[in-house]
Amino acid sequence: MSAIAGICHSGGRPADPALLQRMTDILAHRGPDGEGQWVAGPVGLGHRMLHTTPESLHEKQPLADAHGTCQLAWDGRVDNREELIAALKIDRHDQEGLTDPELVLEAYGQWGAGCVRRIVGEFAFALWDGRRRELVCARDPIGVKPFYYHWAGQRLLFGSEVKALFADPAIARRPNEAMIADYLLMGFRDPEATFFEGIKQLRPGHVLRLADSGLSIERYWDVDPSRQARYAKEEDYLEAFAALFREAVRCRLRSCSPVGLLLSGGIDSTLVTATAETLRLADVGVPELAAFTLLAEGFLQEEWDAIQHLARRYGTEVHFVRPEGADGPITLFELFLDCAETPHHDPALTIPALVGPAAARGCRVLLTGFGADELSQRAEAGYLADLLHSLQLGTLVRHARLSSTAYGGTGSGRTVLALVWDQFPPGLRRLFRAGVKRQLPRWIDAEFATRVGLDRWTMPRERRRFPTLCQETTYRALTRPAMALALNQMDGMVSAFSLECRHPYLDRRLVEFFLAVPSAVTLAPGYRKQFVQRALAAIAPVRQREEVAQFVPVMNGRLPTELEAKRLERDLFGSDGRVFRYVSRREAERLRERYVWTQGRHRNLLWNFARLEVWLRQWFPEWNSERRGKS
């Protein structure tokens, strides 16, 4: 992880070096190992350096090409280095110490802006082509690396974080109320939107180009729906997936410092850790590995057993972290109260408590299991939808029961009902809710609902592209706006500690292969990610849930609901009430009362309110408290 920032005027006005310096300085935490700026006429590029790969130890950016006509600011990692070097016919002598940005400049010199289609990795970059007088910016296909920008018709400002853009006092800091509505209703609609009015993000898999003629954005990467993987035997599919997964992990172990493994003990992180450990044992070039596990509420016995298995089999160095606050143990929900640039919406992520210990261990790179649910579990839901659409109702009920059992449920009825509901077009679902007077939750503030037109709020209906819903559901989960938002959040969490996250399950090659495998093959071994588990069974035992999950006794269970309610009182209801511009305080208090009486109902929703309150307080301290006389 490094940081990029820049300014470009399409009308020829000179870029402001002082503004570029301020933007770069604001991003200093992302790159403590060096900085650089380059300004020439209408364009300026800034960079902060974080050494993460062996080659990056020699990097200095922004970087010029051999002719001095192109300048590059790069944040990322190239994973198909050998493939690009061969295609570019780079001399063996010149390969020694070749850095990733040098390789990208060579690729641009050969293929122009089309080079971005050939790069496999996680990246965001800005390249000024002095010959064409054009700025070319791009973001990796899944959106692991962030890229924010502000376009006012003549001038483009961009950076790795939103706060860099606010270095220009002319850019007003205002909340994007449409995005706040999406956050509260848990359905993000606009793939370019951020929580700030006037600030956009470059969509994953897109390239932005700015020349004297204006700004244009186009998609450079997408999955080919017609591609099909065909092998003679089921074992061949499993072996192909295992090889790609191994390569995805290997690429992400390229590091000049110890690599941290975020190990929850769940299926996904266990497979990443086991694969990394097998590579370490087979290859002396793999750096030191250290796993970090959060001891918090909801820890399962099977997850504890998986961690112990890794420690015994591979000698995995595991660091156990128990989150503590000023008042004693805290919940995962409270870990997200320090919201950075977005109010977090996924309490399952445990990163906030682990980045500090990982940084203290000397890690600069963290491997996660993020993306496995979208890649594998969503395919299972899509397969059930295929059975429904083909009216194979008996088979559907049987598979719904298998799915429910695999994930710890007790029956198929609720699974089938939820599946049927999801198949209705958004417009019909909205009309149904309106008919039963449930179009909007009662806790939405009425004035806010009117102001942003929430009576018409609905998720857009996407055009189906893939032959099966198994593929379609997986594809949408990986490319939906909420995915990019979650990746942005993780990037923001770890960047404060000068670390970067890497996600093997989101490897472009792995994604393309998985979407090309027939659903009959991916679901043949069963549910609960059995295809992925069996592909990697040689390194980690296959898990099948046959009984009710048990919690690890040493975890002491979860905090009493009454204690959580007191903390909500402090962080939400005891605050100055900025969130109650959007949420009815009266209804929120009713939810709190039900939460206490029902021992946890509405828990997620109330903590979402609290996180939004903290975010508003952090970014808009000048706001007055809630309007008087509101309900």
C-alpha positions as semicolon CSV with decimal commas, in nm:
position;residue;x (nm);y (nm);z (nm)
1;M;0,000;0,000;0,000
2;S;0,120;0,344;-0,096
3;A;-0,072;0,660;-0,174
4;I;-0,131;0,866;-0,484
5;A;-0,268;1,216;-0,528
6;G;-0,296;1,453;-0,819
7;I;-0,431;1,755;-1,000
8;C;-0,506;1,795;-1,369
9;H;-0,661;2,090;-1,554
10;S;-0,821;2,009;-1,887
11;G;-0,807;2,374;-1,996
12;G;-0,433;2,416;-1,953
13;R;-0,434;2,614;-1,628
14;P;-0,119;2,540;-1,422
15;A;-0,149;2,291;-1,137
16;D;-0,096;2,432;-0,788
17;P;0,221;2,280;-0,631
18;A;0,124;2,399;-0,282
19;L;-0,213;2,221;-0,303
20;L;-0,045;1,905;-0,430
21;Q;0,197;1,917;-0,138
22;R;-0,090;1,949;0,111
23;M;-0,272;1,656;-0,051
24;T;0,040;1,441;-0,036
25;D;0,112;1,538;0,326
26;I;-0,239;1,437;0,434
27;L;-0,166;1,087;0,303
28;A;0,164;1,053;0,492
29;H;0,034;0,768;0,710
30;R;-0,011;0,553;0,400
31;G;0,353;0,591;0,298
32;P;0,610;0,663;0,569
33;D;0,905;0,549;0,355
34;G;0,926;0,844;0,120
35;E;0,739;1,106;-0,077
36;G;0,758;1,275;-0,413
37;Q;0,579;1,531;-0,626
38;W;0,604;1,613;-0,993
39;V;0,440;1,920;-1,149
40;A;0,452;2,031;-1,512
41;G;0,203;2,277;-1,652
42;P;-0,157;2,161;-1,599
43;V;-0,077;1,837;-1,418
44;G;0,075;1,741;-1,086
45;L;0,129;1,394;-0,937
46;G;0,202;1,317;-0,572
47;H;0,311;0,993;-0,407
48;R;0,374;0,847;-0,062
49;M;0,583;0,531;-0,048
50;L;0,526;0,221;0,165
51;H;0,780;-0,056;0,109
52;T;0,593;-0,387;0,094
53;T;0,764;-0,592;-0,179
54;P;1,139;-0,657;-0,215
55;E;1,144;-0,457;-0,540
56;S;0,973;-0,158;-0,379
57;L;1,277;-0,097;-0,157
58;H;1,434;0,078;-0,457
59;E;1,126;0,266;-0,581
60;K;1,105;0,641;-0,611
61;Q;0,783;0,794;-0,738
62;P;0,640;0,962;-0,937
63;L;0,840;0,770;-1,193
64;A;0,934;0,878;-1,546
65;D;0,970;0,644;-1,842
66;A;1,295;0,608;-2,036
67;H;1,201;0,897;-2,267
68;G;1,089;1,130;-1,991
69;T;0,752;1,185;-2,156
70;C;0,536;0,977;-1,920
71;Q;0,507;1,012;-1,542
72;L;0,345;0,748;-1,320
73;A;0,211;0,750;-0,963
74;W;0,135;0,389;-0,868
75;D;-0,026;0,221;-0,567
76;G;-0,040;-0,153;-0,603
77;R;0,117;-0,483;-0,690
78;V;0,162;-0,665;-1,024
79;D;0,099;-1,038;-0,985
80;N;0,169;-1,159;-1,340
81;R;0,521;-1,015;-1,358
82;E;0,672;-1,313;-1,539
83;E;0,395;-1,311;-1,801
84;L;0,435;-0,936;-1,869
85;I;0,814;-0,956;-1,879
86;A;0,793;-1,234;-2,139
87;A;0,534;-1,047;-2,349
88;L;0,745;-0,729;-2,341
89;K;1,062;-0,925;-2,429
90;I;1,257;-0,755;-2,152
91;D;1,622;-0,858;-2,149
92;R;1,720;-1,091;-1,865
93;H;1,983;-0,844;-1,744
94;D;1,721;-0,567;-1,722
95;Q;1,483;-0,788;-1,522
96;E;1,700;-0,775;-1,210
97;G;1,543;-0,541;-0,956
98;L;1,269;-0,438;-1,199
99;T;0,998;-0,266;-0,995
100;D;0,625;-0,294;-1,058
101;P;0,581;0,070;-1,171
102;E;0,876;0,033;-1,411
103;L;0,704;-0,272;-1,556
104;V;0,376;-0,080;-1,589
105;L;0,552;0,204;-1,775
106;E;0,706;-0,051;-2,013
107;A;0,361;-0,202;-2,069
108;Y;0,210;0,141;-2,136
109;G;0,486;0,218;-2,385
110;Q;0,400;-0,103;-2,571
111;W;0,020;-0,111;-2,552
112;G;-0,091;0,237;-2,443
113;A;-0,390;0,262;-2,209
114;G;-0,487;-0,089;-2,317
115;C;-0,205;-0,222;-2,099
116;V;-0,440;-0,215;-1,802
117;R;-0,624;-0,515;-1,946
118;R;-0,303;-0,718;-1,929
119;I;-0,211;-0,634;-1,568
120;V;-0,315;-0,885;-1,303
121;G;-0,299;-0,751;-0,950
122;E;-0,443;-0,499;-0,706
123;F;-0,373;-0,140;-0,805
124;A;-0,474;0,220;-0,857
125;F;-0,260;0,453;-1,066
126;A;-0,241;0,783;-1,249
127;L;-0,021;0,823;-1,557
128;W;0,044;1,147;-1,745
129;D;0,128;1,097;-2,112
130;G;0,306;1,414;-2,224
131;R;0,302;1,316;-2,589
132;R;-0,074;1,281;-2,601
133;R;-0,132;1,538;-2,326
134;E;-0,361;1,291;-2,157
135;L;-0,404;1,169;-1,801
136;V;-0,484;0,797;-1,768
137;C;-0,609;0,664;-1,431
138;A;-0,725;0,311;-1,352
139;R;-0,843;0,090;-1,066
140;D;-0,809;-0,288;-1,036
141;P;-1,100;-0,511;-1,146
142;I;-1,247;-0,584;-0,801
143;G;-1,160;-0,251;-0,637
144;V;-0,908;-0,351;-0,370
145;K;-0,718;-0,024;-0,411
146;P;-0,919;0,297;-0,366
147;F;-0,938;0,590;-0,606
148;Y;-1,146;0,899;-0,520
149;Y;-1,189;1,206;-0,735
150;H;-1,362;1,544;-0,766
151;W;-1,442;1,678;-1,112
152;A;-1,567;2,033;-1,153
153;G;-1,575;2,052;-1,532
154;Q;-1,224;2,188;-1,581
155;R;-1,015;2,050;-1,297
156;L;-0,972;1,696;-1,167
157;L;-0,851;1,628;-0,813
158;F;-0,785;1,268;-0,713
159;G;-0,636;1,071;-0,427
160;S;-0,620;0,745;-0,234
161;E;-0,839;0,889;0,042
162;V;-1,122;1,140;0,049
163;K;-0,949;1,361;0,303
164;A;-0,676;1,442;0,050
165;L;-0,935;1,612;-0,171
166;F;-1,050;1,831;0,117
167;A;-0,700;1,983;0,122
168;D;-0,858;2,225;-0,125
169;P;-1,078;2,460;0,085
170;A;-1,288;2,531;-0,225
171;I;-1,438;2,181;-0,204
172;A;-1,732;2,197;0,035
173;R;-1,763;1,916;0,289
174;R;-2,125;1,800;0,281
175;P;-2,281;1,460;0,353
176;N;-2,434;1,270;0,062
177;E;-2,783;1,210;0,197
178;A;-2,871;0,961;-0,075
179;M;-2,577;0,749;0,041
180;I;-2,687;0,784;0,404
181;A;-3,030;0,656;0,301
182;D;-2,865;0,358;0,131
183;Y;-2,659;0,292;0,444
184;L;-2,963;0,296;0,671
185;L;-3,166;0,075;0,437
186;M;-2,865;-0,153;0,368
187;G;-2,882;-0,135;-0,009
188;F;-2,615;0,062;-0,194
189;R;-2,730;0,166;-0,539
190;D;-2,477;0,402;-0,700
191;P;-2,139;0,237;-0,777
192;E;-1,966;0,576;-0,803
193;A;-2,110;0,739;-0,492
194;T;-1,933;0,812;-0,165
195;F;-2,066;0,949;0,163
196;F;-1,959;1,299;0,056
197;E;-2,146;1,516;-0,189
198;G;-1,935;1,597;-0,495
199;I;-1,679;1,322;-0,429
200;K;-1,690;1,009;-0,643
201;Q;-1,495;0,687;-0,658
202;L;-1,362;0,541;-0,980
203;R;-1,549;0,217;-1,031
204;P;-1,349;-0,106;-1,013
205;G;-1,239;-0,234;-1,352
206;H;-1,267;0,112;-1,509
207;V;-1,020;0,354;-1,662
208;L;-1,055;0,734;-1,646
209;R;-0,900;0,951;-1,916
210;L;-0,870;1,328;-1,915
211;A;-0,751;1,529;-2,214
212;D;-0,816;1,876;-2,353
213;S;-1,137;1,739;-2,502
214;G;-1,274;1,644;-2,159
215;L;-1,313;1,352;-1,920
216;S;-1,426;1,001;-2,011
217;I;-1,465;0,679;-1,812
218;E;-1,495;0,332;-1,960
219;R;-1,489;-0,027;-1,839
220;Y;-1,175;-0,216;-1,929
221;W;-1,245;-0,547;-1,750
222;D;-1,546;-0,770;-1,711
223;V;-1,612;-1,141;-1,683
224;D;-1,700;-1,313;-2,008
225;P;-2,042;-1,476;-1,948
226;S;-1,991;-1,718;-2,235
227;R;-1,667;-1,864;-2,101
228;Q;-1,700;-2,224;-1,984
229;A;-1,445;-2,443;-1,810
230;R;-1,468;-2,801;-1,933
231;Y;-1,276;-3,090;-1,778
232;A;-1,318;-3,465;-1,808
233;K;-1,357;-3,535;-1,435
234;E;-1,472;-3,352;-1,125
235;E;-1,124;-3,400;-0,975
236;D;-0,980;-3,197;-1,263
237;Y;-1,193;-2,896;-1,166
238;L;-1,081;-2,931;-0,805
239;E;-0,716;-2,952;-0,905
240;A;-0,746;-2,649;-1,132
241;F;-0,907;-2,443;-0,855
242;A;-0,643;-2,555;-0,605
243;A;-0,362;-2,452;-0,842
244;L;-0,514;-2,108;-0,899
245;F;-0,576;-2,057;-0,528
246;R;-0,219;-2,154;-0,446
247;E;-0,094;-1,902;-0,703
248;A;-0,327;-1,632;-0,565
249;V;-0,181;-1,682;-0,218
250;R;0,178;-1,707;-0,346
251;C;0,154;-1,372;-0,527
252;R;0,027;-1,205;-0,213
253;L;0,313;-1,340;-0,004
254;R;0,563;-1,128;-0,200
255;S;0,677;-0,909;0,086
256;C;0,990;-0,754;0,233
257;S;0,855;-0,791;0,588
258;P;0,665;-1,056;0,787
259;V;0,318;-1,129;0,651
260;G;0,022;-1,126;0,888
261;L;-0,264;-1,372;0,843
262;L;-0,606;-1,267;0,973
263;L;-0,719;-1,601;1,112
264;S;-1,072;-1,628;1,246
265;G;-1,075;-2,007;1,243
266;G;-1,353;-2,004;0,985
267;I;-1,330;-2,199;0,662
268;D;-1,203;-1,910;0,448
269;S;-0,919;-1,776;0,661
270;T;-0,814;-2,128;0,760
271;L;-0,763;-2,225;0,396
272;V;-0,564;-1,908;0,327
273;T;-0,343;-1,972;0,632
274;A;-0,291;-2,340;0,551
275;T;-0,198;-2,257;0,190
276;A;0,045;-1,988;0,302
277;E;0,204;-2,231;0,547
278;T;0,250;-2,500;0,281
279;L;0,419;-2,243;0,058
280;R;0,642;-2,134;0,345
281;L;0,752;-2,491;0,410
282;A;0,817;-2,555;0,039
283;D;0,983;-2,224;-0,053
284;V;1,258;-2,055;0,146
285;G;1,172;-1,730;-0,031
286;V;0,843;-1,693;0,155
287;P;0,871;-1,441;0,440
288;E;0,790;-1,504;0,805
289;L;0,422;-1,565;0,877
290;A;0,225;-1,468;1,185
291;A;-0,148;-1,530;1,238
292;F;-0,371;-1,301;1,442
293;T;-0,697;-1,417;1,597
294;L;-0,956;-1,206;1,775
295;L;-1,099;-1,356;2,092
296;A;-1,443;-1,204;2,100
297;E;-1,809;-1,292;2,130
298;G;-1,945;-1,562;1,903
299;F;-1,625;-1,767;1,879
300;L;-1,714;-2,125;1,782
301;Q;-1,557;-2,444;1,911
302;E;-1,496;-2,568;1,556
303;E;-1,306;-2,246;1,479
304;W;-1,093;-2,291;1,789
305;D;-1,024;-2,652;1,684
306;A;-0,921;-2,538;1,334
307;I;-0,669;-2,292;1,476
308;Q;-0,522;-2,557;1,703
309;H;-0,496;-2,793;1,405
310;L;-0,294;-2,535;1,210
311;A;-0,064;-2,476;1,505
312;R;0,002;-2,849;1,545
313;R;0,040;-2,934;1,176
314;Y;0,233;-2,632;1,050
315;G;0,367;-2,470;1,363
316;T;0,165;-2,159;1,285
317;E;0,258;-1,866;1,506
318;V;-0,081;-1,752;1,640
319;H;-0,131;-1,429;1,834
320;F;-0,458;-1,415;2,028
321;V;-0,603;-1,067;2,075
322;R;-0,877;-0,987;2,324
323;P;-1,027;-0,642;2,260
324;E;-1,042;-0,426;2,570
325;G;-1,184;-0,081;2,623
326;A;-1,174;0,164;2,911
327;D;-1,473;-0,015;3,064
328;G;-1,346;-0,369;3,007
329;P;-1,415;-0,614;2,718
330;I;-1,589;-0,467;2,416
331;T;-1,797;-0,613;2,135
332;L;-1,717;-0,632;1,766
333;F;-1,979;-0,364;1,712
334;E;-1,787;-0,116;1,924
335;L;-1,467;-0,179;1,728
336;F;-1,628;0,005;1,438
337;L;-1,717;0,325;1,619
338;D;-1,401;0,496;1,495
339;C;-1,534;0,522;1,144
340;A;-1,259;0,686;0,939
341;E;-1,408;0,802;0,605
342;T;-1,720;0,586;0,602
343;P;-1,959;0,460;0,871
344;H;-1,885;0,089;0,877
345;H;-2,172;-0,147;0,805
346;D;-2,023;-0,494;0,845
347;P;-1,970;-0,597;1,210
348;A;-1,830;-0,936;1,107
349;L;-1,497;-0,782;1,012
350;T;-1,244;-0,808;1,294
351;I;-0,968;-0,600;1,140
352;P;-0,980;-0,295;1,374
353;A;-0,856;-0,491;1,675
354;L;-0,586;-0,682;1,486
355;V;-0,398;-0,419;1,286
356;G;-0,220;-0,276;1,590
357;P;-0,075;-0,612;1,705
358;A;0,015;-0,699;1,345
359;A;0,202;-0,372;1,301
360;A;0,379;-0,426;1,633
361;R;0,495;-0,768;1,508
362;G;0,659;-0,594;1,211
363;C;0,399;-0,686;0,948
364;R;0,317;-0,454;0,663
365;V;0,100;-0,699;0,471
366;L;-0,215;-0,877;0,591
367;L;-0,378;-1,168;0,409
368;T;-0,753;-1,212;0,461
369;G;-1,028;-1,456;0,373
370;F;-1,249;-1,173;0,251
371;G;-1,443;-1,239;-0,068
372;A;-1,495;-1,611;-0,012
373;D;-1,862;-1,566;0,082
374;E;-1,925;-1,369;-0,236
375;L;-1,731;-1,617;-0,448
376;S;-1,858;-1,945;-0,306
377;Q;-2,151;-1,905;-0,068
378;R;-2,346;-1,677;-0,302
379;A;-2,311;-1,940;-0,575
380;E;-2,498;-2,179;-0,348
381;A;-2,786;-1,933;-0,309
382;G;-2,790;-1,880;-0,686
383;Y;-2,814;-2,254;-0,744
384;L;-3,128;-2,269;-0,528
385;A;-3,270;-1,983;-0,734
386;D;-3,202;-2,184;-1,052
387;L;-3,401;-2,474;-0,908
388;L;-3,689;-2,238;-0,828
389;H;-3,693;-2,084;-1,176
390;S;-3,690;-2,424;-1,341
391;L;-3,980;-2,530;-1,114
392;Q;-3,788;-2,826;-0,972
393;L;-3,976;-2,774;-0,648
394;G;-3,912;-3,114;-0,492
395;T;-3,540;-3,085;-0,561
396;L;-3,548;-2,727;-0,433
397;V;-3,696;-2,824;-0,098
398;R;-3,441;-3,103;-0,061
399;H;-3,149;-2,875;-0,142
400;A;-3,284;-2,596;0,078
401;R;-3,288;-2,844;0,366
402;L;-2,930;-2,949;0,287
403;S;-2,820;-2,586;0,273
404;S;-2,993;-2,499;0,598
405;T;-2,841;-2,797;0,776
406;A;-2,493;-2,719;0,643
407;Y;-2,507;-2,371;0,793
408;G;-2,655;-2,473;1,126
409;G;-3,026;-2,424;1,049
410;T;-3,309;-2,662;1,126
411;G;-3,535;-2,655;0,822
412;S;-3,594;-2,539;0,466
413;G;-3,913;-2,332;0,498
414;R;-3,755;-1,999;0,581
415;T;-3,485;-2,052;0,317
416;V;-3,743;-2,114;0,043
417;L;-3,962;-1,819;0,146
418;A;-3,666;-1,581;0,145
419;L;-3,561;-1,718;-0,192
420;V;-3,907;-1,664;-0,344
421;W;-3,922;-1,309;-0,208
422;D;-3,583;-1,223;-0,359
423;Q;-3,700;-1,328;-0,706
424;F;-3,969;-1,059;-0,726
425;P;-3,864;-0,744;-0,916
426;P;-3,779;-0,452;-0,683
427;G;-4,080;-0,255;-0,807
428;L;-4,323;-0,532;-0,713
429;R;-4,162;-0,569;-0,372
430;R;-4,199;-0,195;-0,318
431;L;-4,568;-0,207;-0,414
432;F;-4,625;-0,499;-0,179
433;R;-4,462;-0,315;0,110
434;A;-4,671;-0,009;0,031
435;G;-4,984;-0,225;0,033
436;V;-4,910;-0,348;0,384
437;K;-4,779;-0,004;0,488
438;R;-4,422;-0,125;0,522
439;Q;-4,261;0,068;0,239
440;L;-4,025;0,241;0,481
441;P;-3,926;0,150;0,836
442;R;-4,100;0,356;1,101
443;W;-3,766;0,467;1,242
444;I;-3,679;0,668;0,927
445;D;-3,721;1,040;0,996
446;A;-4,020;1,169;0,798
447;E;-3,857;1,496;0,690
448;F;-3,547;1,313;0,571
449;A;-3,761;1,061;0,379
450;T;-3,942;1,344;0,199
451;R;-3,620;1,535;0,132
452;V;-3,448;1,249;-0,050
453;G;-3,758;1,084;-0,198
454;L;-3,743;0,761;0,000
455;D;-4,099;0,676;-0,096
456;R;-3,949;0,586;-0,435
457;W;-3,638;0,413;-0,296
458;T;-3,571;0,083;-0,466
459;M;-3,269;-0,117;-0,573
460;P;-3,209;-0,098;-0,949
461;R;-3,304;-0,402;-1,153
462;E;-2,992;-0,537;-1,321
463;R;-2,990;-0,699;-1,663
464;R;-2,910;-1,067;-1,639
465;R;-2,589;-1,161;-1,818
466;F;-2,504;-1,521;-1,726
467;P;-2,677;-1,843;-1,831
468;T;-2,744;-1,951;-1,471
469;L;-2,845;-1,764;-1,157
470;C;-2,568;-1,951;-0,978
471;Q;-2,320;-1,754;-1,190
472;E;-2,526;-1,435;-1,195
473;T;-2,565;-1,419;-0,818
474;T;-2,192;-1,473;-0,766
475;Y;-2,101;-1,208;-1,022
476;R;-2,333;-0,949;-0,871
477;A;-2,204;-1,016;-0,520
478;L;-1,848;-0,955;-0,637
479;T;-1,925;-0,640;-0,839
480;R;-2,201;-0,472;-0,636
481;P;-2,135;-0,126;-0,486
482;A;-2,134;-0,271;-0,134
483;M;-1,827;-0,479;-0,221
484;A;-1,621;-0,176;-0,323
485;L;-1,744;0,004;-0,011
486;A;-1,632;-0,282;0,214
487;L;-1,291;-0,288;0,045
488;N;-1,259;0,088;0,089
489;Q;-1,339;0,046;0,458
490;M;-1,074;-0,222;0,507
491;D;-0,820;-0,012;0,325
492;G;-0,898;0,281;0,553
493;M;-0,868;0,069;0,869
494;V;-0,524;-0,069;0,791
495;S;-0,379;0,240;0,624
496;A;-0,381;0,423;0,957
497;F;-0,116;0,171;1,069
498;S;0,079;0,179;0,740
499;L;-0,035;-0,171;0,644
500;E;-0,211;-0,313;0,341
501;C;-0,466;-0,593;0,304
502;R;-0,442;-0,856;0,033
503;H;-0,732;-1,085;-0,056
504;P;-0,653;-1,416;-0,233
505;Y;-1,020;-1,502;-0,295
506;L;-1,054;-1,184;-0,503
507;D;-0,776;-1,277;-0,745
508;R;-0,902;-1,193;-1,092
509;R;-0,792;-1,529;-1,235
510;L;-0,964;-1,721;-0,957
511;V;-1,287;-1,523;-1,003
512;E;-1,291;-1,579;-1,379
513;F;-1,233;-1,952;-1,336
514;F;-1,497;-2,000;-1,066
515;L;-1,761;-1,824;-1,277
516;A;-1,678;-2,051;-1,570
517;V;-1,725;-2,376;-1,375
518;P;-2,068;-2,538;-1,427
519;S;-2,293;-2,505;-1,123
520;A;-2,352;-2,881;-1,125
521;V;-1,981;-2,918;-1,052
522;T;-1,947;-2,649;-0,784
523;L;-2,253;-2,783;-0,598
524;A;-2,188;-3,153;-0,648
525;P;-1,983;-3,192;-0,325
526;G;-2,253;-3,018;-0,119
527;Y;-2,311;-2,692;0,062
528;R;-2,104;-2,486;0,304
529;K;-1,833;-2,422;0,044
530;Q;-1,766;-2,792;-0,004
531;F;-1,623;-2,740;-0,355
532;V;-1,355;-2,504;-0,224
533;Q;-1,292;-2,715;0,085
534;R;-1,249;-3,038;-0,110
535;A;-1,022;-2,869;-0,363
536;L;-0,789;-2,782;-0,073
537;A;-0,855;-3,089;0,144
538;A;-0,489;-3,192;0,132
539;I;-0,388;-2,894;0,344
540;A;-0,688;-2,853;0,577
541;P;-0,961;-3,094;0,692
542;V;-1,303;-3,069;0,529
543;R;-1,571;-2,944;0,768
544;Q;-1,931;-3,059;0,770
545;R;-2,168;-2,931;1,034
546;E;-2,349;-3,227;1,186
547;E;-2,458;-3,079;1,517
548;V;-2,542;-2,748;1,680
549;A;-2,236;-2,523;1,700
550;Q;-2,085;-2,479;2,046
551;F;-1,916;-2,167;2,177
552;V;-1,566;-2,180;2,321
553;P;-1,602;-2,163;2,702
554;V;-1,295;-1,943;2,751
555;M;-1,464;-1,666;2,556
556;N;-1,709;-1,601;2,843
557;G;-1,993;-1,565;2,594
558;R;-2,112;-1,223;2,481
559;L;-2,153;-0,917;2,697
560;P;-2,484;-0,886;2,883
561;T;-2,744;-0,704;2,676
562;E;-2,796;-0,456;2,959
563;L;-2,429;-0,356;2,947
564;E;-2,442;-0,315;2,569
565;A;-2,753;-0,102;2,611
566;K;-2,564;0,127;2,848
567;R;-2,289;0,170;2,593
568;L;-2,545;0,245;2,324
569;E;-2,692;0,502;2,560
570;R;-2,350;0,664;2,584
571;D;-2,253;0,648;2,216
572;L;-2,593;0,703;2,054
573;F;-2,864;0,839;2,279
574;G;-2,626;1,025;2,507
575;S;-2,463;1,205;2,216
576;D;-2,559;1,540;2,066
577;G;-2,788;1,363;1,822
578;R;-2,663;1,434;1,471
579;V;-2,801;1,098;1,354
580;F;-3,150;1,208;1,450
581;R;-3,157;1,425;1,142
582;Y;-3,214;1,095;0,963
583;V;-3,359;0,865;1,228
584;S;-3,660;0,925;1,454
585;R;-3,531;0,945;1,811
586;R;-3,863;0,827;1,949
587;E;-3,865;0,515;1,732
588;A;-3,498;0,450;1,803
589;E;-3,570;0,458;2,176
590;R;-3,850;0,207;2,124
591;L;-3,607;-0,019;1,940
592;R;-3,368;0,009;2,233
593;E;-3,641;-0,097;2,476
594;R;-3,727;-0,400;2,262
595;Y;-3,356;-0,476;2,230
596;V;-3,320;-0,506;2,607
597;W;-3,641;-0,702;2,657
598;T;-3,573;-0,949;2,374
599;Q;-3,202;-0,997;2,456
600;G;-3,059;-0,878;2,128
601;R;-3,331;-0,809;1,871
602;H;-3,253;-0,495;1,663
603;R;-2,893;-0,510;1,783
604;N;-2,733;-0,463;1,439
605;L;-2,966;-0,178;1,353
606;L;-2,898;0,016;1,674
607;W;-2,522;-0,018;1,632
608;N;-2,558;0,105;1,272
609;F;-2,724;0,416;1,413
610;A;-2,437;0,456;1,659
611;R;-2,172;0,423;1,388
612;L;-2,348;0,679;1,171
613;E;-2,363;0,914;1,471
614;V;-1,990;0,882;1,532
615;W;-1,912;0,936;1,164
616;L;-2,122;1,253;1,154
617;R;-1,953;1,377;1,470
618;Q;-1,606;1,314;1,327
619;W;-1,663;1,473;0,987
620;F;-1,910;1,749;1,070
621;P;-1,811;1,881;1,415
622;E;-1,955;2,220;1,330
623;W;-2,311;2,085;1,314
624;N;-2,552;2,178;1,587
625;S;-2,726;1,902;1,780
626;E;-3,056;1,758;1,660
627;R;-3,335;1,992;1,566
628;R;-3,558;2,077;1,860
629;G;-3,911;1,947;1,857
630;K;-3,835;1,648;1,636
631;S;-4,010;1,321;1,705
